[in-house]
N, CA, C and O atoms as a MOPAC input file, in Angstrom:
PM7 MOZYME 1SCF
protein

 N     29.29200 1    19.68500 1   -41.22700 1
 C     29.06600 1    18.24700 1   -41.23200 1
 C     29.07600 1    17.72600 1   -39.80400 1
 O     29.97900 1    18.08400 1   -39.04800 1
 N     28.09000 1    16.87500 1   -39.38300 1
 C     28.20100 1    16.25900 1   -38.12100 1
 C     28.17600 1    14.72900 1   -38.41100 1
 O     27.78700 1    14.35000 1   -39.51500 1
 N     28.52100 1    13.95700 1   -37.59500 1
 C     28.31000 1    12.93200 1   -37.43000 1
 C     28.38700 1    12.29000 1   -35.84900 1
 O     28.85800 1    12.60000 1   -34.75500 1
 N     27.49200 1    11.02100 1   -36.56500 1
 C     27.02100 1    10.34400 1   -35.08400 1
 C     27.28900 1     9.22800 1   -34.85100 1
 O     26.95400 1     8.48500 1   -35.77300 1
 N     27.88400 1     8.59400 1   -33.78800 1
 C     27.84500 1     7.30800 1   -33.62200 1
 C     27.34100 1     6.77100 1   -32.24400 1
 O     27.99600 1     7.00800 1   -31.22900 1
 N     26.15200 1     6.03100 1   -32.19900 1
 C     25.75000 1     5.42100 1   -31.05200 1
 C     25.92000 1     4.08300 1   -30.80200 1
 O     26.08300 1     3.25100 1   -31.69400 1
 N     25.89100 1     3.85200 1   -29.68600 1
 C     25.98400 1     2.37700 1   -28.65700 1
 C     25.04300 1     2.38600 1   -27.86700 1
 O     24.42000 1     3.43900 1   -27.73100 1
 N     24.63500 1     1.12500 1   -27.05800 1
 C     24.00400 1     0.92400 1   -26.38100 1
 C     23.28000 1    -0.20600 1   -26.55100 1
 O     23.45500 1    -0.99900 1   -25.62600 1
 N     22.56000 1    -0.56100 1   -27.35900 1
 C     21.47800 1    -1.20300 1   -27.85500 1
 C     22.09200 1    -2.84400 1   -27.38100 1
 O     23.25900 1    -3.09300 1   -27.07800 1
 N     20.74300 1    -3.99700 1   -27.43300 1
 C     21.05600 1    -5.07100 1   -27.16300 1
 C     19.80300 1    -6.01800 1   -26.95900 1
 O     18.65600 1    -5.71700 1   -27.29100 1
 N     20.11200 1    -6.97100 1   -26.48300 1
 C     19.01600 1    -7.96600 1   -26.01200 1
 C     18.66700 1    -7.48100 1   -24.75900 1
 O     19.49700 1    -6.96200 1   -24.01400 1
 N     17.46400 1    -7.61800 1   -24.46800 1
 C     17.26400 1    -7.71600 1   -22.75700 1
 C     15.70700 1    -7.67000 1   -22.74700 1
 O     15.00900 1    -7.06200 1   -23.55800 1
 N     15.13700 1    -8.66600 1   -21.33600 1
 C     14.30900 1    -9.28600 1   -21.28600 1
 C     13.32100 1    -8.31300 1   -20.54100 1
 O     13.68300 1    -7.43200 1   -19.76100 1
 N     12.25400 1    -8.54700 1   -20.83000 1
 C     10.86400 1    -7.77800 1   -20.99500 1
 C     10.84700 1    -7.03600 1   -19.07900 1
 O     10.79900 1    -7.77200 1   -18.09300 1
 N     10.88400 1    -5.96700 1   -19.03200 1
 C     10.60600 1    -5.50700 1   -17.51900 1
 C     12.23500 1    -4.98400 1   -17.33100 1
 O     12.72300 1    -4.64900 1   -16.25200 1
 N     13.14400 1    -5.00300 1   -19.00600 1
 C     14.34900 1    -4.43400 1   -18.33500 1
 C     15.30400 1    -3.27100 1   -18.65200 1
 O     15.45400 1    -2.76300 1   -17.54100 1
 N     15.77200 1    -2.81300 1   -19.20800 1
 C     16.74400 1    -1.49100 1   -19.10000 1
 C     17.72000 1    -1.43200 1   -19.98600 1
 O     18.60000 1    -2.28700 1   -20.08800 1
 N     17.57500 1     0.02000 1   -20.97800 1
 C     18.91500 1    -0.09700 1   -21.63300 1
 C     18.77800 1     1.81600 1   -21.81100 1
 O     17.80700 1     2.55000 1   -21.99100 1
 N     20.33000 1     2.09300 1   -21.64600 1
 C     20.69400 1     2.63000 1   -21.89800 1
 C     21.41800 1     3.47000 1   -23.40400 1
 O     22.64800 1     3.49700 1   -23.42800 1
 N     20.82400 1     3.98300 1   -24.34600 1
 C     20.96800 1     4.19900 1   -25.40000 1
 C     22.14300 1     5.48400 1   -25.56100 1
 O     21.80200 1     6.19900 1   -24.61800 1
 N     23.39100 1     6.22100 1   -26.24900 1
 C     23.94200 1     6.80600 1   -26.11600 1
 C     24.72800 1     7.28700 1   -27.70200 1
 O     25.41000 1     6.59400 1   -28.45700 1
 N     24.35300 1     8.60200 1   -27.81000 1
 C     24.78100 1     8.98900 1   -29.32900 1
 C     25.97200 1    10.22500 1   -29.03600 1
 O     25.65700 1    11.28600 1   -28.49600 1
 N     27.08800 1     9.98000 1   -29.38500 1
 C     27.73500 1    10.83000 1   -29.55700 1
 C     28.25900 1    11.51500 1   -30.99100 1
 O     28.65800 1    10.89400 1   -31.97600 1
 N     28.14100 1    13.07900 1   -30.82400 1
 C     28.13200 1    13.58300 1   -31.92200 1
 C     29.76600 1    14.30100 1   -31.86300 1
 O     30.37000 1    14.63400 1   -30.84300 1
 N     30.32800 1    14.43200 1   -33.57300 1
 C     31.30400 1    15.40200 1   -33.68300 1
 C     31.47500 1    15.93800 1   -34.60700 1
 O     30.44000 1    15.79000 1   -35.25600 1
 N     32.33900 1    16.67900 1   -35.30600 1
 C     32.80300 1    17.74100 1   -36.23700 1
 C     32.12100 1    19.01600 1   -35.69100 1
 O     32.28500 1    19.49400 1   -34.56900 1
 N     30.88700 1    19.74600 1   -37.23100 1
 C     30.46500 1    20.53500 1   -36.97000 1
 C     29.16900 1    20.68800 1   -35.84000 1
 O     27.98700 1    20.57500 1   -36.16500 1
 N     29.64500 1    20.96300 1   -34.46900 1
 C     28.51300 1    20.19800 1   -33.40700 1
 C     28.15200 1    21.84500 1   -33.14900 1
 O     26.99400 1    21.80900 1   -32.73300 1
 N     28.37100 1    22.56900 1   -33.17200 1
 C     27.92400 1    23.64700 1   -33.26100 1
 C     26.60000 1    24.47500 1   -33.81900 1
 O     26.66200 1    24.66600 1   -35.03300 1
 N     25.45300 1    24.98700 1   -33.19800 1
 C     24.42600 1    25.31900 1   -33.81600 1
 C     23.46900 1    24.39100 1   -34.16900 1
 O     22.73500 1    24.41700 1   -35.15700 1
 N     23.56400 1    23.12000 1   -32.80900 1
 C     22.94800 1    22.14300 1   -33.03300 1
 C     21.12300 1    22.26700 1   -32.69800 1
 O     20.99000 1    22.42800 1   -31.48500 1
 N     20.23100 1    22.24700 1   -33.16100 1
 C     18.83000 1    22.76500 1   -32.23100 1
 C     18.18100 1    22.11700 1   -32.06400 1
 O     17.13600 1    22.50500 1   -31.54200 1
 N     18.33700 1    20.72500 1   -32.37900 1
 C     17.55700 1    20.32400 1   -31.38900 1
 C     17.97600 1    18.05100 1   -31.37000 1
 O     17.95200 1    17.88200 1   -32.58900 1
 N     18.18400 1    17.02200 1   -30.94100 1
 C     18.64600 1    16.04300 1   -30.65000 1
 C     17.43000 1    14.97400 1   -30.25900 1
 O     16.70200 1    14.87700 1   -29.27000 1
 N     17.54200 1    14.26600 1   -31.41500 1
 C     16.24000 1    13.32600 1   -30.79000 1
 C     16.53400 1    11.66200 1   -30.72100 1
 O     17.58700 1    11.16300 1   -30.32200 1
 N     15.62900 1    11.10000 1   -31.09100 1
 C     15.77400 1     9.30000 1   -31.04800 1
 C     14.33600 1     8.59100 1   -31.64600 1
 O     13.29700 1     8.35500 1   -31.02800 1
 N     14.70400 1     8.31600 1   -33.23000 1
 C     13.74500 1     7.47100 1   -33.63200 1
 C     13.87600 1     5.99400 1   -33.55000 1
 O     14.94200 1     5.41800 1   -33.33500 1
 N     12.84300 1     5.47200 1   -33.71600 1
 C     12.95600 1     3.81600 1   -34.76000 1
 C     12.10000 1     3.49800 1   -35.64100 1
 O     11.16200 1     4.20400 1   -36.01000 1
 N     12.44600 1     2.15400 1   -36.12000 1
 C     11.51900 1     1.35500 1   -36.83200 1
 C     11.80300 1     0.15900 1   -37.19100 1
 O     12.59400 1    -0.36600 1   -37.97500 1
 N     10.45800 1    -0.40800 1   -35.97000 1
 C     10.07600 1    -1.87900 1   -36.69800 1
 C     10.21800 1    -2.36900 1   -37.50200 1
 O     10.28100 1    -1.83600 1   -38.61000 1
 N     10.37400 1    -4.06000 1   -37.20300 1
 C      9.89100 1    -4.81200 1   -38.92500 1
 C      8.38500 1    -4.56900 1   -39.37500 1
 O      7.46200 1    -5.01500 1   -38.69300 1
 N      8.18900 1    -3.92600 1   -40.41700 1
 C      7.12300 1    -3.61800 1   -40.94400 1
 C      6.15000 1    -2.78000 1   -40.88100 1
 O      4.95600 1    -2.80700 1   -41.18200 1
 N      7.07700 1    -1.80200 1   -40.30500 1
 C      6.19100 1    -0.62200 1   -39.36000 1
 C      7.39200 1     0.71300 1   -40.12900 1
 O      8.60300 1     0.56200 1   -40.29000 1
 N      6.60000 1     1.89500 1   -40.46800 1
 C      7.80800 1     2.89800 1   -40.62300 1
 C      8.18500 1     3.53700 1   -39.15500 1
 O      7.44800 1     3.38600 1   -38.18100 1
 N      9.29900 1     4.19500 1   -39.11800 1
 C      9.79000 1     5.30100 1   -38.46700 1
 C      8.88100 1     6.10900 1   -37.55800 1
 O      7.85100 1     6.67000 1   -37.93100 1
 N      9.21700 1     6.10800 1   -36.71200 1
 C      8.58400 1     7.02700 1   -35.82000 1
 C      9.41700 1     8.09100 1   -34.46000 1
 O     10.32700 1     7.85900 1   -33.66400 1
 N      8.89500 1     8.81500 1   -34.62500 1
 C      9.65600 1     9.99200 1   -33.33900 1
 C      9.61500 1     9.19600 1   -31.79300 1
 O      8.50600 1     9.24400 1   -31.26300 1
 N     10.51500 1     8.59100 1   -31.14100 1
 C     10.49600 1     8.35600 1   -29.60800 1
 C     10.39700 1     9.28700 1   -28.75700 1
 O      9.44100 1     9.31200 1   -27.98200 1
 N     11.40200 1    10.26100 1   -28.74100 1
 C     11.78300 1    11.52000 1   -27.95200 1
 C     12.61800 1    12.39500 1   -28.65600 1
 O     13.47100 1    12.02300 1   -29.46300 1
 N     12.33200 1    13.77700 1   -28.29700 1
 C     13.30100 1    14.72400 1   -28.98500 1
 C     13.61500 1    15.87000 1   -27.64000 1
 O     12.94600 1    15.97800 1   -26.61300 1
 N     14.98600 1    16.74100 1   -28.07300 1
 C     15.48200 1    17.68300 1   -26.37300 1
 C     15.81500 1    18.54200 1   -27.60600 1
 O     16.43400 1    18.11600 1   -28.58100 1
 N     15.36700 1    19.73300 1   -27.47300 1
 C     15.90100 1    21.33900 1   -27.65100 1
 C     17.42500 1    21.40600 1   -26.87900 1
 O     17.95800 1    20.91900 1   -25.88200 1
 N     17.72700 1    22.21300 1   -27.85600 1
 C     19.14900 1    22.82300 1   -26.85600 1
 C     19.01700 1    23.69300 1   -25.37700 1
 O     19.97300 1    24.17500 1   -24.76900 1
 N     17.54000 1    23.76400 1   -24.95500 1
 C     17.07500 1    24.17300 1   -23.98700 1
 C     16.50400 1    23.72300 1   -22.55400 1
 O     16.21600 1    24.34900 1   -21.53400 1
 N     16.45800 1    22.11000 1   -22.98500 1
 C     15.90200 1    20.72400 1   -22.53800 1
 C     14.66300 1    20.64500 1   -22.73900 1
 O     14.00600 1    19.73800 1   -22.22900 1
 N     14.04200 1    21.71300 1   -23.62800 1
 C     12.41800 1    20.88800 1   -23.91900 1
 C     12.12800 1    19.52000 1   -24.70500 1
 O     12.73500 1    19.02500 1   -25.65500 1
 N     11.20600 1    19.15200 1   -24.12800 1
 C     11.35200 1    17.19200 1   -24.27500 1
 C     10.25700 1    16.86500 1   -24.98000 1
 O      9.19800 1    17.46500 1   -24.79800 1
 N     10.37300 1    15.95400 1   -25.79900 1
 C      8.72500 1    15.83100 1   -26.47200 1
 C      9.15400 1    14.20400 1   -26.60700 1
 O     10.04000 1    13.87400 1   -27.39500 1
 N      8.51500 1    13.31200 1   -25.84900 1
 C      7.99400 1    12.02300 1   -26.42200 1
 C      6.53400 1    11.63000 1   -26.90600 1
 O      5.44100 1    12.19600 1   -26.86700 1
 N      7.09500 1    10.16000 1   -27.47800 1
 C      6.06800 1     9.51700 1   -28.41000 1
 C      5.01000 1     8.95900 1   -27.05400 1
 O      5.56800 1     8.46000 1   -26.07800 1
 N      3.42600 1     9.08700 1   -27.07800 1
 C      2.82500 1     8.60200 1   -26.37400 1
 C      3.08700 1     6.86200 1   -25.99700 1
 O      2.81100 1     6.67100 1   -24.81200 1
 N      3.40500 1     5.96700 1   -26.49400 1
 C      3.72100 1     4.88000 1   -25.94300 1
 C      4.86300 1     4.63900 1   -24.92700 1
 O      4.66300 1     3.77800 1   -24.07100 1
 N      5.94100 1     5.25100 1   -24.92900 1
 C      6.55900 1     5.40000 1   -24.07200 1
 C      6.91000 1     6.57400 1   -22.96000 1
 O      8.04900 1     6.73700 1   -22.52200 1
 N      5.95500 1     7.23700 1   -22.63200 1
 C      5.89400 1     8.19200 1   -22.00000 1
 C      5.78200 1     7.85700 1   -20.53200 1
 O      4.70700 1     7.30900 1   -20.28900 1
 N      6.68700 1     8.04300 1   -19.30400 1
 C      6.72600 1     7.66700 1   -17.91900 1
 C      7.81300 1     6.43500 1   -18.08900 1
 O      8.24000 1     6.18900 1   -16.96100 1
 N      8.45700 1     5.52000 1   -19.12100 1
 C      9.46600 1     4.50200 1   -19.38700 1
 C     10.66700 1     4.95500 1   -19.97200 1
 O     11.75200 1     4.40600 1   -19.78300 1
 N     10.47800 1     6.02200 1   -20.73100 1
 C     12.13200 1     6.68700 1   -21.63000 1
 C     12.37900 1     7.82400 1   -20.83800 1
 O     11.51000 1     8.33800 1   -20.13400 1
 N     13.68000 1     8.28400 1   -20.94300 1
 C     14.04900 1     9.70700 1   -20.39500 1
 C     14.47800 1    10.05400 1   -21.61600 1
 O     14.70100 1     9.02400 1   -22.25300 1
 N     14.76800 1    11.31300 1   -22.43700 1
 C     15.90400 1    11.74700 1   -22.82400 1
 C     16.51300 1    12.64800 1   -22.36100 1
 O     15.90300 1    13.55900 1   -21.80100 1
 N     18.48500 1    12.65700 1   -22.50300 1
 C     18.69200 1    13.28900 1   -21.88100 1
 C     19.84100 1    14.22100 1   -22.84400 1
 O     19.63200 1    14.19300 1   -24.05700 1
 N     20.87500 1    14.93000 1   -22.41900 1
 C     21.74100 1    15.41000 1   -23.25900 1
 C     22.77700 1    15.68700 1   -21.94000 1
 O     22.44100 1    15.85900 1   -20.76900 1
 N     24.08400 1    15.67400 1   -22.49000 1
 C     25.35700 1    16.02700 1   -22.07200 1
 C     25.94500 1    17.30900 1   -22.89700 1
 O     26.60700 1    16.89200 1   -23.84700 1
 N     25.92400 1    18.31500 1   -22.85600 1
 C     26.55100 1    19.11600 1   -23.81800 1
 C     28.22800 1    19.12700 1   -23.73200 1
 O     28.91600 1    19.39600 1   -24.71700 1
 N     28.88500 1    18.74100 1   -22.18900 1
 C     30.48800 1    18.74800 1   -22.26300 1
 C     30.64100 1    17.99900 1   -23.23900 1
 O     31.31300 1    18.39600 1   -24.19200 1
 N     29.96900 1    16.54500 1   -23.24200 1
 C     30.60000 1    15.67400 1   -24.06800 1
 C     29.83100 1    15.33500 1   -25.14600 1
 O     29.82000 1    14.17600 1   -25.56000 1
 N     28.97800 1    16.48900 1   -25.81400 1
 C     27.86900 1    16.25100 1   -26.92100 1
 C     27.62700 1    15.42500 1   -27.36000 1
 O     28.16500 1    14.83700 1   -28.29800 1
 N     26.38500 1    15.09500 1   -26.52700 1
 C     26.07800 1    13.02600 1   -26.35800 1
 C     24.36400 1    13.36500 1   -26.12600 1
 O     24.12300 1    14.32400 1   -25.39300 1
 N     23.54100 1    12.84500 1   -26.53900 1
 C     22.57200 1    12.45300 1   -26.30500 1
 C     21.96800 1    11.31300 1   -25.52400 1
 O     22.56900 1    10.31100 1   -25.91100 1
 N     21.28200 1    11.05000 1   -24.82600 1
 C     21.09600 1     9.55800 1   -24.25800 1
 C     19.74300 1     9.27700 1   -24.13200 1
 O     18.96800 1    10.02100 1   -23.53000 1
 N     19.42500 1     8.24600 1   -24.66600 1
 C     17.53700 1     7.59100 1   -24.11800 1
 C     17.99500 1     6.48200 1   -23.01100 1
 O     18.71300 1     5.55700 1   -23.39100 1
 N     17.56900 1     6.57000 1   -21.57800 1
 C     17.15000 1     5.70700 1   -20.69600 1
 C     15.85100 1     5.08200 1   -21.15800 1
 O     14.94000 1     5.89100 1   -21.33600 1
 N     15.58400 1     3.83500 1   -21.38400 1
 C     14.81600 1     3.14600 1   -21.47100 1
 C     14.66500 1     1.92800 1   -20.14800 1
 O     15.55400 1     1.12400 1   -19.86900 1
 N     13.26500 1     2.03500 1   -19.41400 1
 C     13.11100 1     1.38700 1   -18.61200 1
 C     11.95900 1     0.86400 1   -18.89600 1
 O     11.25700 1     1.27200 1   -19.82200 1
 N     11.53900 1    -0.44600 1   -17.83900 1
 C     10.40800 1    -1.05700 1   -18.37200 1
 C     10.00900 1    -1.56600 1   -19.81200 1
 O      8.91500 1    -1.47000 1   -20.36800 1
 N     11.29200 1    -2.18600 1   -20.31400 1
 C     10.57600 1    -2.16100 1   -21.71700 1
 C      9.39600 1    -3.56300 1   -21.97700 1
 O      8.91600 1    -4.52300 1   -21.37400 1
 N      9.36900 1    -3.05300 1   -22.96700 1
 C      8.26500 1    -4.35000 1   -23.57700 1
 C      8.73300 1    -4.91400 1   -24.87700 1
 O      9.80200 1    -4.50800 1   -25.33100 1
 N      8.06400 1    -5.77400 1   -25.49300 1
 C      8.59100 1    -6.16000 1   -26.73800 1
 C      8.26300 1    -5.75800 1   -27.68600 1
 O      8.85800 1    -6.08900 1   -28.71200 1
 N      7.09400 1    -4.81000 1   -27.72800 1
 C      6.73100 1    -3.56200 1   -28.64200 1
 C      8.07700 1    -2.66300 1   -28.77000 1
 O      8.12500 1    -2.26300 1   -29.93300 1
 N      9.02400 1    -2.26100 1   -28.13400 1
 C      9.93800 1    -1.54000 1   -28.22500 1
 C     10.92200 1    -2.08100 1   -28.64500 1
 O     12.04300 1    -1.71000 1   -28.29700 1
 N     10.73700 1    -2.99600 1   -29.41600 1
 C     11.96700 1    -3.76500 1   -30.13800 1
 C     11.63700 1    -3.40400 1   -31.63700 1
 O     10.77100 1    -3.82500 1   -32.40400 1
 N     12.88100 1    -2.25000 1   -31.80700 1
 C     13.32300 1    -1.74800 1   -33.00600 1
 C     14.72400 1    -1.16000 1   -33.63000 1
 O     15.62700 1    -1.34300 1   -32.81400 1
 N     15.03800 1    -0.71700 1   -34.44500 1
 C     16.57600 1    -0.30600 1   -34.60500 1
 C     16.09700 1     1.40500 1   -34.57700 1
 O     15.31600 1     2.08400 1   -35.24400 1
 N     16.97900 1     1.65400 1   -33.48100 1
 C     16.71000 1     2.96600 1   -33.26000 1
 C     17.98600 1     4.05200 1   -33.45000 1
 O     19.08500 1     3.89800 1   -32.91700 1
 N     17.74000 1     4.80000 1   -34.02500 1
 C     18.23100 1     5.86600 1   -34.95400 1
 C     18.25500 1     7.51000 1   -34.26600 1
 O     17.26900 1     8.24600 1   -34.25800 1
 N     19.50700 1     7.84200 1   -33.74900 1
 C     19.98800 1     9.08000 1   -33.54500 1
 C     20.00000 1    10.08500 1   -34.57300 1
 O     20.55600 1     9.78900 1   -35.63100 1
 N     19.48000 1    11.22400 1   -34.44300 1
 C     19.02700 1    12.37000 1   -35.10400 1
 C     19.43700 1    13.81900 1   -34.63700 1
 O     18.89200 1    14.17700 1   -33.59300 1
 N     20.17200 1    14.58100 1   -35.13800 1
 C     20.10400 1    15.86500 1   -34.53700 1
 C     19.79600 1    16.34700 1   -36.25500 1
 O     19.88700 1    15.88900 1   -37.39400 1
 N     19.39600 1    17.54000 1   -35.55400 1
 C     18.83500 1    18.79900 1   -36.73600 1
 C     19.81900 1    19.96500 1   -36.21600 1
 O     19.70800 1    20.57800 1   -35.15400 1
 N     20.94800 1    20.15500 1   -37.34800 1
 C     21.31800 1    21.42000 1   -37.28700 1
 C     21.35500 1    22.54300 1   -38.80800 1
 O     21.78200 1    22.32300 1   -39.94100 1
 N     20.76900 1    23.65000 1   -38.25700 1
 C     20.49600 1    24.85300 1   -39.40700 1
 C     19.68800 1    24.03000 1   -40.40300 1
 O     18.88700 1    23.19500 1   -39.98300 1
 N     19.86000 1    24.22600 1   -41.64800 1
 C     18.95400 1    23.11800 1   -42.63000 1
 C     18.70400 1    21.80800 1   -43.01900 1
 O     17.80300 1    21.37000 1   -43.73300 1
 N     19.87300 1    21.08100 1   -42.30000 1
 C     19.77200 1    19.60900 1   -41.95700 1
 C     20.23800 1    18.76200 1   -40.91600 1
 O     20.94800 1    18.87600 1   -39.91700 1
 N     19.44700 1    17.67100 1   -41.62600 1
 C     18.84700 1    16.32000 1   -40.23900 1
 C     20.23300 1    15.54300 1   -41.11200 1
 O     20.42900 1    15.29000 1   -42.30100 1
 N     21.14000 1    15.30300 1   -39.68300 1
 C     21.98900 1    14.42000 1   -39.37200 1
 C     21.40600 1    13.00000 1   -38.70200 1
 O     20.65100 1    13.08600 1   -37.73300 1
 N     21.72300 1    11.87300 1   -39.16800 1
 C     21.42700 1    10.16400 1   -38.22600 1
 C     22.61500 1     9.16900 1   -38.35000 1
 O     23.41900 1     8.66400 1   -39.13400 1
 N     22.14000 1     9.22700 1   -36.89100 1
 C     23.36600 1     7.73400 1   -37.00800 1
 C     23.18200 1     6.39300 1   -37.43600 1
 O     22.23500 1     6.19100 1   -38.19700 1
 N     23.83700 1     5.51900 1   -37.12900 1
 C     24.32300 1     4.26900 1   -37.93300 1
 C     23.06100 1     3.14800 1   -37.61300 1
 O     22.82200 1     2.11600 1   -38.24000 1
 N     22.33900 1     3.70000 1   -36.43200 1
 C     21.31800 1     2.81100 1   -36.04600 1
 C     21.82300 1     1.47100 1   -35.23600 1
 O     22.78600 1     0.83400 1   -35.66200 1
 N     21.11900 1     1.07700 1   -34.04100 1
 C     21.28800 1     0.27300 1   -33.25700 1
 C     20.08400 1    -0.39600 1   -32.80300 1
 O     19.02300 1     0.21300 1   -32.67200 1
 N     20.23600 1    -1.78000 1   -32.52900 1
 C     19.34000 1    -2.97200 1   -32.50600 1
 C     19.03800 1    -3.15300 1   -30.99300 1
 O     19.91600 1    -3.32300 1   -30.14700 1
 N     17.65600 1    -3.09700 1   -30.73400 1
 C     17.23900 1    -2.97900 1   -29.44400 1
 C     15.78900 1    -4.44400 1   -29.83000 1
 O     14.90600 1    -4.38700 1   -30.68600 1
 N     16.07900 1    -5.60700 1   -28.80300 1
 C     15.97900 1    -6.53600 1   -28.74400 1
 C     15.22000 1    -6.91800 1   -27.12000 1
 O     15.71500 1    -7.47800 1   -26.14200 1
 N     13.77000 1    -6.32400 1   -27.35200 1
 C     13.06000 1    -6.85900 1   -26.33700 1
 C     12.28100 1    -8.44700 1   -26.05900 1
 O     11.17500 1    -8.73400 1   -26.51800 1
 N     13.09200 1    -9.32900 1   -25.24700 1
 C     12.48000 1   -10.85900 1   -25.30500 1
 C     11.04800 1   -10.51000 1   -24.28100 1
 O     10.83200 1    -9.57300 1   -23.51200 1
 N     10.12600 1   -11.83800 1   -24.70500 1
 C      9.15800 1   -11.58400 1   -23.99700 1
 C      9.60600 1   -13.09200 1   -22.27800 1
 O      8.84600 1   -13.17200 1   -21.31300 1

Protein backbone atom coordinates (compact mmCIF):
# COMPACT_ATOMS: atom_id res chain seq x y z
CA UNK A 1 0.00 0.00 0.00
CA UNK A 2 1.31 3.48 -0.74
CA UNK A 3 0.03 6.58 -0.16
CA UNK A 4 0.32 10.15 -1.18
CA UNK A 5 -0.07 13.38 0.01
CA UNK A 6 0.68 16.58 -1.93
CA UNK A 7 0.97 20.41 -1.37
CA UNK A 8 1.74 23.08 -3.25
CA UNK A 9 -1.01 24.20 -5.31
CA UNK A 10 -2.66 27.78 -5.17
CA UNK A 11 -3.63 30.99 -6.81
CA UNK A 12 -1.08 32.81 -8.78
CA UNK A 13 -1.17 35.20 -11.54
CA UNK A 14 -0.57 34.45 -15.19
CA UNK A 15 3.51 34.62 -16.02
CA UNK A 16 3.96 32.94 -12.44
CA UNK A 17 5.32 29.88 -10.49
CA UNK A 18 4.33 27.10 -8.40
CA UNK A 19 5.89 24.56 -7.06
CA UNK A 20 3.95 21.25 -6.81
CA UNK A 21 5.24 18.45 -4.23
CA UNK A 22 3.95 14.75 -3.54
CA UNK A 23 5.21 12.85 -0.90
CA UNK A 24 4.87 9.22 -0.79
CA UNK A 25 4.89 6.44 2.17
CA UNK A 26 4.32 2.93 3.45
CA UNK A 27 4.96 0.45 0.76
CA UNK A 28 7.41 2.94 -1.34
CA UNK A 29 9.37 0.27 -2.47
CA UNK A 30 9.36 -1.09 -6.14
CA UNK A 31 8.02 2.08 -7.15
CA UNK A 32 8.45 2.41 -11.36
CA UNK A 33 7.59 5.00 -12.29
CA UNK A 34 5.95 8.81 -10.60
CA UNK A 35 3.98 11.16 -12.54
CA UNK A 36 1.45 14.34 -12.36
CA UNK A 37 -1.96 14.53 -13.92
CA UNK A 38 -5.04 16.93 -14.06
CA UNK A 39 -8.31 17.88 -14.96
CA UNK A 40 -10.21 20.72 -15.89
CA UNK A 41 -13.70 21.85 -15.48
CA UNK A 42 -15.07 19.98 -18.27
CA UNK A 43 -12.23 18.53 -19.75
CA UNK A 44 -11.06 14.79 -18.62
CA UNK A 45 -7.68 13.89 -17.17
CA UNK A 46 -4.72 14.11 -18.80
CA UNK A 47 -0.89 13.02 -18.36
CA UNK A 48 1.36 16.41 -17.51
CA UNK A 49 4.67 14.66 -16.84
CA UNK A 50 5.83 11.32 -15.77
CA UNK A 51 9.92 10.21 -14.24
CA UNK A 52 10.98 6.46 -14.32
CA UNK A 53 12.92 5.41 -11.39
CA UNK A 54 15.72 6.15 -13.83
CA UNK A 55 14.82 9.90 -14.54
CA UNK A 56 13.29 9.29 -17.92
CA UNK A 57 10.78 12.19 -18.37
CA UNK A 58 7.86 12.28 -20.61
CA UNK A 59 5.67 15.48 -20.75
CA UNK A 60 2.37 16.56 -22.13
CA UNK A 61 3.07 18.76 -25.32
CA UNK A 62 1.47 21.96 -23.88
CA UNK A 63 3.68 22.35 -21.28
CA UNK A 64 6.84 21.32 -22.50
CA UNK A 65 10.00 24.01 -21.86
CA UNK A 66 7.42 25.50 -18.57
CA UNK A 67 7.18 22.19 -16.14
CA UNK A 68 10.15 20.26 -14.80
CA UNK A 69 9.56 17.04 -13.13
CA UNK A 70 11.59 16.07 -10.68
CA UNK A 71 12.07 13.28 -7.92
CA UNK A 72 13.89 13.13 -4.52
CA UNK A 73 14.36 9.50 -3.71
CA UNK A 74 15.98 10.33 0.13
CA UNK A 75 12.80 11.79 0.83
CA UNK A 76 10.41 9.94 -1.78
CA UNK A 77 8.82 13.05 -3.08
CA UNK A 78 8.05 13.86 -6.45
CA UNK A 79 7.89 17.53 -7.58
CA UNK A 80 6.41 19.54 -10.80
CA UNK A 81 8.10 23.07 -11.10
CA UNK A 82 5.71 24.92 -12.96
CA UNK A 83 6.82 28.15 -14.55
CA UNK A 84 5.27 30.52 -16.85
CA UNK A 85 1.94 29.49 -16.30
CA UNK A 86 -1.13 30.42 -18.12
CA UNK A 87 -4.67 30.05 -17.32
CA UNK A 88 -5.04 27.01 -19.44
CA UNK A 89 -3.12 25.31 -16.62
CA UNK A 90 -5.64 25.85 -14.15
CA UNK A 91 -6.67 22.44 -12.94
CA UNK A 92 -6.71 20.05 -9.86
CA UNK A 93 -3.76 18.14 -10.32
CA UNK A 94 -3.31 14.67 -9.16
CA UNK A 95 -0.12 12.70 -8.02
CA UNK A 96 0.31 9.21 -9.37
CA UNK A 97 2.88 6.59 -8.89
CA UNK A 98 2.55 3.06 -10.46
CA UNK A 99 3.91 0.38 -8.38
CA UNK A 100 3.98 -3.55 -9.59
CA UNK A 101 0.16 -3.85 -10.64
CA UNK A 102 -1.13 -0.68 -9.33
CA UNK A 103 -1.70 3.07 -9.84
CA UNK A 104 -1.61 4.83 -6.50
CA UNK A 105 -3.13 9.00 -6.47
CA UNK A 106 -3.23 11.50 -4.26
CA UNK A 107 -5.79 13.71 -2.72
CA UNK A 108 -5.48 16.25 -5.58
CA UNK A 109 -4.62 19.92 -5.39
CA UNK A 110 -6.10 23.17 -6.85
CA UNK A 111 -3.89 25.12 -9.12
CA UNK A 112 -5.49 28.53 -9.85
CA UNK A 113 -4.11 30.44 -12.83
CA UNK A 114 -5.59 34.35 -12.85
CA UNK A 115 -5.39 35.99 -16.10
Amino acid sequence: QVQLVESGGGLVQAGGSLRLSCAASGSIFNINAMGWYRQALGKQRELVASITSRGGTNYADSVKGRFTISRDNAKNTVYLQMNSLIPEDTAVYYCNVRRLAWDYWGQGTQVTVSS
